[in-house]
Coordinates of C-alpha atoms in Angstrom, one line a residue:
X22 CA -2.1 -60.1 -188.9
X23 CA -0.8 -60.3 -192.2
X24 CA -0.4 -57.1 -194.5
X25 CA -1.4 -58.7 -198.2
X26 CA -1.2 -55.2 -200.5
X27 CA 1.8 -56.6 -202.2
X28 CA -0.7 -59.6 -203.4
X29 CA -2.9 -57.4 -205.6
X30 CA -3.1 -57.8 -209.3
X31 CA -0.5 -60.6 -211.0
X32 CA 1.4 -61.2 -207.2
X33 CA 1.2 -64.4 -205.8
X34 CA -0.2 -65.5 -202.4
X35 CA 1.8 -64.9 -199.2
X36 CA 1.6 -69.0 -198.6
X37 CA 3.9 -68.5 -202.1
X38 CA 6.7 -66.8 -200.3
X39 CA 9.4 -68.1 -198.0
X40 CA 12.2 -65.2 -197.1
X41 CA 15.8 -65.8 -196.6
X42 CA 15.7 -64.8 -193.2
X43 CA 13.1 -62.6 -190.6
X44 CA 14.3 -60.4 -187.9
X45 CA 13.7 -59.6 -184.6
X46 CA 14.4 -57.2 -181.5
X47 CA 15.4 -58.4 -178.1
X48 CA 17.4 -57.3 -175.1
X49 CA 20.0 -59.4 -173.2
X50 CA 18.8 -58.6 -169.8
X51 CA 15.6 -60.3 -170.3
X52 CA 15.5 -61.8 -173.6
X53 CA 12.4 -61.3 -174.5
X54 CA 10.8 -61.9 -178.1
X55 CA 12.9 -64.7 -178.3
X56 CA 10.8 -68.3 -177.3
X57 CA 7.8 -66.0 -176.0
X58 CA 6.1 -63.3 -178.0
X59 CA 6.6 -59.6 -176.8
X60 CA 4.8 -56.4 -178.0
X61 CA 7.3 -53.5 -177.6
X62 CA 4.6 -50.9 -178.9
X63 CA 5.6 -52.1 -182.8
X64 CA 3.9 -55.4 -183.3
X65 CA 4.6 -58.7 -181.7
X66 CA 7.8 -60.4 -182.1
X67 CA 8.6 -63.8 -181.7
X68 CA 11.4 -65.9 -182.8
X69 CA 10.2 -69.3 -182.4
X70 CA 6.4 -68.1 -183.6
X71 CA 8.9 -67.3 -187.5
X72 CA 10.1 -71.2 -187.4
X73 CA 6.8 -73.2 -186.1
X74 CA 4.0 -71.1 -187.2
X75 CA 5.6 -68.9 -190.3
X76 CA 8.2 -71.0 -192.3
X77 CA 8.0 -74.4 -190.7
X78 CA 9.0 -76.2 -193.6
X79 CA 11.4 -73.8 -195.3
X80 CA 14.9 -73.3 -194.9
X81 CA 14.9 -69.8 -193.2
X82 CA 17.4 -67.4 -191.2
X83 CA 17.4 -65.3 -188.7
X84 CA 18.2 -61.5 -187.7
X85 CA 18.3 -59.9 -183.8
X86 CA 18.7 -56.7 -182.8
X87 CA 20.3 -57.2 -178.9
X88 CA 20.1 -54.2 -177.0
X89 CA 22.5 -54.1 -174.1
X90 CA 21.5 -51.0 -171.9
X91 CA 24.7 -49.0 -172.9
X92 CA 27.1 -48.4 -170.5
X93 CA 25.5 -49.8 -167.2
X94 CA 24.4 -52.8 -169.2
X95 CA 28.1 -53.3 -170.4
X96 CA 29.6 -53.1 -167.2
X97 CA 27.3 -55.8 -165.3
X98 CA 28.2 -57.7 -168.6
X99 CA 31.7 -57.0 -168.0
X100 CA 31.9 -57.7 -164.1
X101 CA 29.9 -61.0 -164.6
X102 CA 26.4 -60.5 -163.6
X103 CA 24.6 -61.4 -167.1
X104 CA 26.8 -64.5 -167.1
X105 CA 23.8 -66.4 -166.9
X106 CA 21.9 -64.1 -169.4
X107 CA 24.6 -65.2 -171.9
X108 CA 24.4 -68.4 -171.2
X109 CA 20.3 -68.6 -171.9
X110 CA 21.1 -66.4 -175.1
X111 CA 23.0 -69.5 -176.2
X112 CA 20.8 -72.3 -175.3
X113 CA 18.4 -70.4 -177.4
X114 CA 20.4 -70.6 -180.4
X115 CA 21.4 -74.1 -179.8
X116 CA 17.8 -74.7 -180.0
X117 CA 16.7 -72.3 -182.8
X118 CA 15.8 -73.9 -186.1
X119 CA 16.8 -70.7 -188.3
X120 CA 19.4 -71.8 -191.1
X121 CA 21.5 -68.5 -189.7
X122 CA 21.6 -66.5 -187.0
X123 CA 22.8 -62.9 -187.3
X124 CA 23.4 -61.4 -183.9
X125 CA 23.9 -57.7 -183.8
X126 CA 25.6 -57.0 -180.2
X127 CA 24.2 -53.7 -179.0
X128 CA 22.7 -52.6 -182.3
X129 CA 23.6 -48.9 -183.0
X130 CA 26.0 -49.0 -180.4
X131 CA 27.4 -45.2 -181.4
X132 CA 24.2 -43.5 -181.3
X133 CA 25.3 -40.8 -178.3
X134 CA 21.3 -41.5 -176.9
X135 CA 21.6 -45.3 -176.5
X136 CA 24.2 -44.6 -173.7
X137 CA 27.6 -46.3 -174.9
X138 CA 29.6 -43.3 -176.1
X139 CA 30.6 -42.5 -172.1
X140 CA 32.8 -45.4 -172.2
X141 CA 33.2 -47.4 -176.1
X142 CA 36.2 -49.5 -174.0
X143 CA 33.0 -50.8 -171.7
X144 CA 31.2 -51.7 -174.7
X145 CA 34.0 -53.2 -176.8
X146 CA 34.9 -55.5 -173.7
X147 CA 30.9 -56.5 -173.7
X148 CA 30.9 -57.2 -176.8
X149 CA 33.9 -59.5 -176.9
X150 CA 32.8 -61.0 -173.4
X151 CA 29.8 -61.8 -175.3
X152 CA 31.2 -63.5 -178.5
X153 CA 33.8 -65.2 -176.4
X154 CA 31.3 -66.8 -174.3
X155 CA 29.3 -67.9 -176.5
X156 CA 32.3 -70.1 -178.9
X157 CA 32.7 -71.5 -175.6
X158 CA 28.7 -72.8 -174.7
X159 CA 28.3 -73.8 -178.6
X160 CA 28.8 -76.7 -180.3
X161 CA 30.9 -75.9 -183.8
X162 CA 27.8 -76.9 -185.8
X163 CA 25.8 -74.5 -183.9
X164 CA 28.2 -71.4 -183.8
X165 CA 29.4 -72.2 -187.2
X166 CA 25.8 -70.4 -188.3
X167 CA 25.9 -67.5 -185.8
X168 CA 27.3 -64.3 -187.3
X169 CA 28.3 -61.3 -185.1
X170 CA 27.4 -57.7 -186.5
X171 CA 28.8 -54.6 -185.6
X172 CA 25.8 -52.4 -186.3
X173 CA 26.5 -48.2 -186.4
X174 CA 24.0 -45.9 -187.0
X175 CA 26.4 -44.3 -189.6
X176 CA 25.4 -40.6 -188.0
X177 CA 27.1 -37.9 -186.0
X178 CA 29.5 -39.8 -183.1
X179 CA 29.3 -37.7 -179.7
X180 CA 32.4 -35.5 -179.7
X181 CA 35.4 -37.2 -179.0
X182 CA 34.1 -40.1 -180.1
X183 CA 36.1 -42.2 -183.3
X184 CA 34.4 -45.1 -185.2
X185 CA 37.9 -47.1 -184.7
X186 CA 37.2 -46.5 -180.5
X187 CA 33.7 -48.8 -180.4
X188 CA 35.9 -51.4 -182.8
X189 CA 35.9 -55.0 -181.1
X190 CA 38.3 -56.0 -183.3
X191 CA 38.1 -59.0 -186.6
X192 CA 38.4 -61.8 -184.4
X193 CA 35.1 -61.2 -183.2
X194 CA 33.3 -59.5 -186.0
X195 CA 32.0 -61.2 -188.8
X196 CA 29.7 -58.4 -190.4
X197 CA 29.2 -54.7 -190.1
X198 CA 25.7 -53.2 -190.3
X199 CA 24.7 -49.5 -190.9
X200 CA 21.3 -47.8 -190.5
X201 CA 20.1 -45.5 -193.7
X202 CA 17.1 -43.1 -193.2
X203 CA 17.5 -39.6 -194.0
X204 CA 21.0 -39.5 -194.8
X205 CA 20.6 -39.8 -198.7
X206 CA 18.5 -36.6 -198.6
X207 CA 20.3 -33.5 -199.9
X208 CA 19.0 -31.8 -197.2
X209 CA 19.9 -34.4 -194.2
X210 CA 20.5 -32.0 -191.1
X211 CA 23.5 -32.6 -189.0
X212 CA 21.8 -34.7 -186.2
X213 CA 20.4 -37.8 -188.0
X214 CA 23.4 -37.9 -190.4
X215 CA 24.3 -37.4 -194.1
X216 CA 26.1 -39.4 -196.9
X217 CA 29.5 -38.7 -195.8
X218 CA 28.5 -40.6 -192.6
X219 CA 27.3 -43.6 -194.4
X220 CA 30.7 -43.8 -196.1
X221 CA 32.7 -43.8 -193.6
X222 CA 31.3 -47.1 -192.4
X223 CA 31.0 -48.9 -195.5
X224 CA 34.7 -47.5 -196.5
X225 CA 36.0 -48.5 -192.7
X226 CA 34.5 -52.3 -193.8
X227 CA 36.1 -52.5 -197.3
X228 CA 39.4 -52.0 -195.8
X229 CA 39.6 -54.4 -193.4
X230 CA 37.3 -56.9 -195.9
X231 CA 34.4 -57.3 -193.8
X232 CA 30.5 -58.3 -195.4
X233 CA 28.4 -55.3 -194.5
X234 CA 24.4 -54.9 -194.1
X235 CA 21.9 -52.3 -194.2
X236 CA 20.9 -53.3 -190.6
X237 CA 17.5 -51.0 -190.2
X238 CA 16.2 -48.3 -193.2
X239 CA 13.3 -46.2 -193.8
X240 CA 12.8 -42.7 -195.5
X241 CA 12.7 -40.6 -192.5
X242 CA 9.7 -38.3 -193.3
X243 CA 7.2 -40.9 -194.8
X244 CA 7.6 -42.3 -199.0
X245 CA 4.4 -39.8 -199.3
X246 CA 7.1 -36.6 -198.5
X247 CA 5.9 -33.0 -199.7
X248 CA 7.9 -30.4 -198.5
X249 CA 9.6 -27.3 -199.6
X250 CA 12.8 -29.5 -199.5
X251 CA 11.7 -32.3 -201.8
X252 CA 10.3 -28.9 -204.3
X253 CA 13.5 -27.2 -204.1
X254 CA 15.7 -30.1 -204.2
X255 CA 13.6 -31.5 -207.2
X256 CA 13.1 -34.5 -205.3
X257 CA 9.3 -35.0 -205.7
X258 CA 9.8 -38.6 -206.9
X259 CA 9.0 -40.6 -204.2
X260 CA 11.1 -43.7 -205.8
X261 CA 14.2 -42.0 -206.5
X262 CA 14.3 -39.9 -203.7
X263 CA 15.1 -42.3 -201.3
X264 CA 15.4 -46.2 -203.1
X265 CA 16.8 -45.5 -205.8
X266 CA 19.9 -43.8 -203.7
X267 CA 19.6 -47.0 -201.5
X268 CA 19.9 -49.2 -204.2
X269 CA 23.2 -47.4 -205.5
X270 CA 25.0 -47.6 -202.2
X271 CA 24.2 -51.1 -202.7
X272 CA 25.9 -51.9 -206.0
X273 CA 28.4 -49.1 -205.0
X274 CA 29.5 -51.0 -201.5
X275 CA 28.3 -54.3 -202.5
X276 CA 26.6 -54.4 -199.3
X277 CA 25.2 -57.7 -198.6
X278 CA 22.3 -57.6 -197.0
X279 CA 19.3 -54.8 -196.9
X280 CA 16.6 -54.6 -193.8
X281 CA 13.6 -52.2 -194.8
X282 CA 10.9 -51.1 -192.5
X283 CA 7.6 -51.5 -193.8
X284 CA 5.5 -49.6 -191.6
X285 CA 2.9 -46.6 -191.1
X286 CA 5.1 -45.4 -187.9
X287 CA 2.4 -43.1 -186.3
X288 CA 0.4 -45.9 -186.0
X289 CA 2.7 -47.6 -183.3
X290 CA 2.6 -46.0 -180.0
X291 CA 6.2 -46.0 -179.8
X292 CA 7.0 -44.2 -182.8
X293 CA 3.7 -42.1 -182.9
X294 CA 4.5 -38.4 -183.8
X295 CA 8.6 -39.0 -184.1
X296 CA 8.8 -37.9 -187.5
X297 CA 8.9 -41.4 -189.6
X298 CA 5.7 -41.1 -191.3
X299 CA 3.9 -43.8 -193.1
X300 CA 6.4 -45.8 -195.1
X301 CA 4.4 -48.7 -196.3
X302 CA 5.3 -49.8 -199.6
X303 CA 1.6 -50.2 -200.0
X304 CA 0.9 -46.3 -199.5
X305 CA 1.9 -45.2 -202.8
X306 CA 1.2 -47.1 -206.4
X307 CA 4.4 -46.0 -208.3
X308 CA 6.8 -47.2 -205.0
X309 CA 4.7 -50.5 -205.0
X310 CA 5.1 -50.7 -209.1
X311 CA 9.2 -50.2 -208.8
X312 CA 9.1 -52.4 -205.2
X313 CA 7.5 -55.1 -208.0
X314 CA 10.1 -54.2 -210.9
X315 CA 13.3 -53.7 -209.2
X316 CA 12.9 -56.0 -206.3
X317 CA 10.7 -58.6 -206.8
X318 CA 11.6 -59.1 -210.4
X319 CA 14.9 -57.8 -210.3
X320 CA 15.2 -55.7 -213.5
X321 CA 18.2 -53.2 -212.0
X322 CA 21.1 -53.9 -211.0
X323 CA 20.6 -55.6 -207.7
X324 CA 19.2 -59.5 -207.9
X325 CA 17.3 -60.8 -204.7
X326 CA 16.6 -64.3 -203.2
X327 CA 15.1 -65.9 -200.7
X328 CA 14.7 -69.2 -198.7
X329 CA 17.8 -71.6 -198.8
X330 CA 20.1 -68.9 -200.3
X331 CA 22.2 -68.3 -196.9
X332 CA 24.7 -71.1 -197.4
X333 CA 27.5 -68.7 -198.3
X334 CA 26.2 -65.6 -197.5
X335 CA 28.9 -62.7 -197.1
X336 CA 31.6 -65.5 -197.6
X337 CA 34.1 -64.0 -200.2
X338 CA 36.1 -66.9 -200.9
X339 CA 33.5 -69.2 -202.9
X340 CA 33.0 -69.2 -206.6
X341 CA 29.4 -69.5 -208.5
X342 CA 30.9 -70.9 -211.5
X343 CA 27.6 -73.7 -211.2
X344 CA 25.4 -70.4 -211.4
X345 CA 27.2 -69.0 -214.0
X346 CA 26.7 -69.4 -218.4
X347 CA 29.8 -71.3 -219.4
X348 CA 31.5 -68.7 -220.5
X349 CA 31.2 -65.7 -217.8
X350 CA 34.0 -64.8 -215.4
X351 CA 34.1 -66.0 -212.1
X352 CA 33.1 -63.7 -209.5
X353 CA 33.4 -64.1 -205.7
X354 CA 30.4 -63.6 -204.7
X355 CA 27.9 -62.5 -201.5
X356 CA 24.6 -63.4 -200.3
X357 CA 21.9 -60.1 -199.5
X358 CA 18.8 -61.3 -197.6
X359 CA 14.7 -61.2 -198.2
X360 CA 13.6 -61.2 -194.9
X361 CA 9.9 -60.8 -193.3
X362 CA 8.8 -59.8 -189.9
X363 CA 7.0 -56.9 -187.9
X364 CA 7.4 -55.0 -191.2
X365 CA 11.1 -55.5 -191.7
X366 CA 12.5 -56.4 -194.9
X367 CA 16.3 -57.6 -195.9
X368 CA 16.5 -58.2 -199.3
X369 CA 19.4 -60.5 -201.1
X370 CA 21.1 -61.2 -204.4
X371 CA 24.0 -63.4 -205.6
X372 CA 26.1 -62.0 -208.9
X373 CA 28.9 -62.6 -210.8
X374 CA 30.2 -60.4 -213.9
X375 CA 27.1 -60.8 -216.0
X376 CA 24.8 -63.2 -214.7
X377 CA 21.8 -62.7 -212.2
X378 CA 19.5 -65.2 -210.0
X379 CA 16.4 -65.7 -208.4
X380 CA 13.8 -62.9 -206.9
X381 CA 11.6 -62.6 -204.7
X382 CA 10.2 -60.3 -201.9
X383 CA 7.4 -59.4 -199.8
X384 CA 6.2 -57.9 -197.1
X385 CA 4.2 -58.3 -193.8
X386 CA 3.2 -55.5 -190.9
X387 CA 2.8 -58.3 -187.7
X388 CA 3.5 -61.7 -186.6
X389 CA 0.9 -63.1 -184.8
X390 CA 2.0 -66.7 -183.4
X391 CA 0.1 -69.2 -183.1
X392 CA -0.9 -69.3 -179.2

C-alpha cells in the first residue's frame, strides 16, 4: 500500500521515482524479511519484494538493520552455533540484486535495553566473527558491494560503558551510523540523549576517517509538537525545530547518508502510545512545502540523488571533476542516499566547492510484494 501525499499538486507519479537504495529490518537468528515478507507490527518488509516487484529495472541499493539478540545472541555467534545462520545471511547477498548492500551488525548496539552493554567484548567478537565470515563465503565482486555499519544510538551508554569499548576495530568497519530523534531539542532529557551525544559519534568517525550515516531519525514527539517546551523554547516551527537542525549536522559532519521515518507511529501496534507521534511528512503542509524545497529540489545546502548514484558512495578518494564547471575546485566527494521502504527514507547528495547535482525524494508507508 503506497502512501501518494507527496504526489499532490506539480509532484510527479510514484512510477517517476526510483531511490538510491530502500531498507529493511531483520534478525540473524531467523532472517526474516529477507527472501520472505514479515510483518513485525510496522508494515511488511521484504527484500526481494524492493528488487522484483518495486525497482526491477532500476539500479537500486540496499539497507538492513540485523539485530543480534545482545549478549546471548553474541555468544552462540561467538561459540559457533549461528555458523550456519551466517552462512544463509551470505547466500542471500550473493543472490541479492541491490547495487549495495549496507549491513548494520546489531544496529544500536549501545542502547543499555538491547542487551549488549553486559559484555561490548561479546559483541565486538560477534561482530568481527561476522564480517570475517562473510569475506570468506563471498566472491570479491559480491563483498566488494557489502558495507559494514557500526550503528550507535548516539545516547546515554550504561555506566561504565565507553564508545571506544563496543569498537570492532577499521578492518572491519566501513561506515558508522547514528540515530537522531530528540536529541536536537533544547529540552532533550538525559535518557533519549542530547547533542553532545550526537557529537561524540560523528567526532569519534572524523578522526579515524570513517563515512558516517543517520542510520534511523524521527522527531520524537510527532512534526505536529505543541507543548510548553516548544512555547518556551520558541520552537513552534515545526520545520526548523527538528529538520532544519538535521540538515545542519549534515553539512556540519558531512554525514553521508540520511534514513528518515515516515510514519504515524501510534498507528503500528508496536510503537502505539510510545511517545513518537505521527511524523508523516504528509501531516503538516509547511513540512511537506520545505520536504519539496530543500529535499526534493535541493535549494539549501544539502543536494540529493537517487537510483545509480551509489558507485562511490562514502569513498573519499575519488574526484567529480566530470560533475564539476571547468573551473571549480576539486572536492573529494561522498554519496548520501534516497531510499524508500516501510516509511524509511535516506536521502543523498554529491558536492564539490560550488557545484550541486541531481534531486529527488519520496516517500512510501508499506511494501506490499507481489504474492
Amino acid at each position: 500500500q503506497y502512501n501518494h501525499s507527496l504526489h499532490d499538486g506539480s509532484l510527479n507519479p510514484m512510477s517517476s521515482f526510483a531511490p538510491a537504495a530502500a531498507m529493511l529490518y531483520t534478525d540473524l537468528e531467523t532472517l526474516r524479511g529477507l527472501d520472505k515478507p514479515v510483518d513485525y507490527g510496522t508494515g511488511i518488509e521484504y527484500g526481494d519484494g524492493i528488487f522484483d516487484s518495486l525497482f526491477p529495472n532500476d539500479e537500486v541499493g540496499l539497507q538492513i538493520g540485523m539485530w543480534l539478540n545482545g549478549v546471548k545472541g553474541c555468544d552462540q555467534i561467538n561459540g559457533g552455533q549461528m555458523d550456519g545462520q551466517i552462512e544463509k545471511l551470505g547466500n542471500y547477498l550473493n543472490s541479492c540484486k541491490a547495487s549495495v548492500i549496507f549491513l548494520r551488525i546489531g544496529y544500536e548496539f549501545d542502547n543499555p535495553s538491547f542487551g549488549y552493554s553486559e559484555n561490548p567484548a561479546a559483541y565486538v567478537a560477534a561482530y568481527q566473527r561476522i564480517v570475517l565470515a562473510l569475506r570468506r563465503e563471498l566472491p570479491f565482486q559480491v563483498i566488494a558491494r557489502v558495507k559494514f555499519v557500526w550503528h550507535s544510538w548516539a545516547a546515554p551508554r550504561k555506566d561504565g560503558v565507553t564508545l571506544q569499548g563496543f569498537y570492532p576495530g577499521d578492518d572491519y568497519v566501513d561506515w558508522i551510523g547514528v540515530s537522531i530523534f530528540q536529541q536536537v531539542f533544547p529540552w532533550a532529557s538525559y535518557w533519549g540523549g542530547t547533542l553532545r551525544d550526537i557529537d561524540e559519534v560523528l567526532v569519534f568517525a572524523s578522526k579515524i576517517g570513517k563515512p558516517t550515516m543517520i542510520a534511523e531519525s524521527t522527531p520524537f514527539g510527532g512534526i505536529n509538537l505543541n507543548t510548553s517546551e516548544t512555547r518556551a523554547f520558541n520552537r513552534t516551527n515545526s520545520w526548523d525545530r527538528w529538520y532544519g537542525e538535521v540538515l545542519m549536522l549534515i553539512e556540519k559532519y558531512d554525514i553521508s547518508m540520511w534514513c528518515y521515518i515516515n510514519c504515524d507511529w501510534d498507528s503500528q501496534p508496536m510503537w502505539r502510545n510510545i511517545g513518537f507521534g505521527d511524523t508523516r511528512l504528509s501531516s503538516n503542509q509547511e513540512v511537506m512545502e520545505k520536504w519539496d524545497q530543500y529535499i526534493i529540489n535541493s535549494a539549501g545546502e544539502q543536494h540529493f540523488l537517487m537510483s545509480g548514484s551509489l558507485d562511490y558512495s562514502g569513498d573519499h578518494s575519488h574526484t567529480i571533476k566530470n560533475w564539476m564547471v571547468s573551473d571549480a575546485k576539486t572536492l573529494g566527494y561522498v554519496s548520501l542516499l534516497l531510499a524508500l521502504l516501510t516509511g524509511l527514507v535516506i536521502c543523498c547528495r554529491k558536492y564539490s566547492c560550488n557545484r550541486h547535482y541531481n534531486t529527488i525524494a519520496d516517500e512510501t508507508k508499506h511494501l506490499v510484494p507481489n504474492e
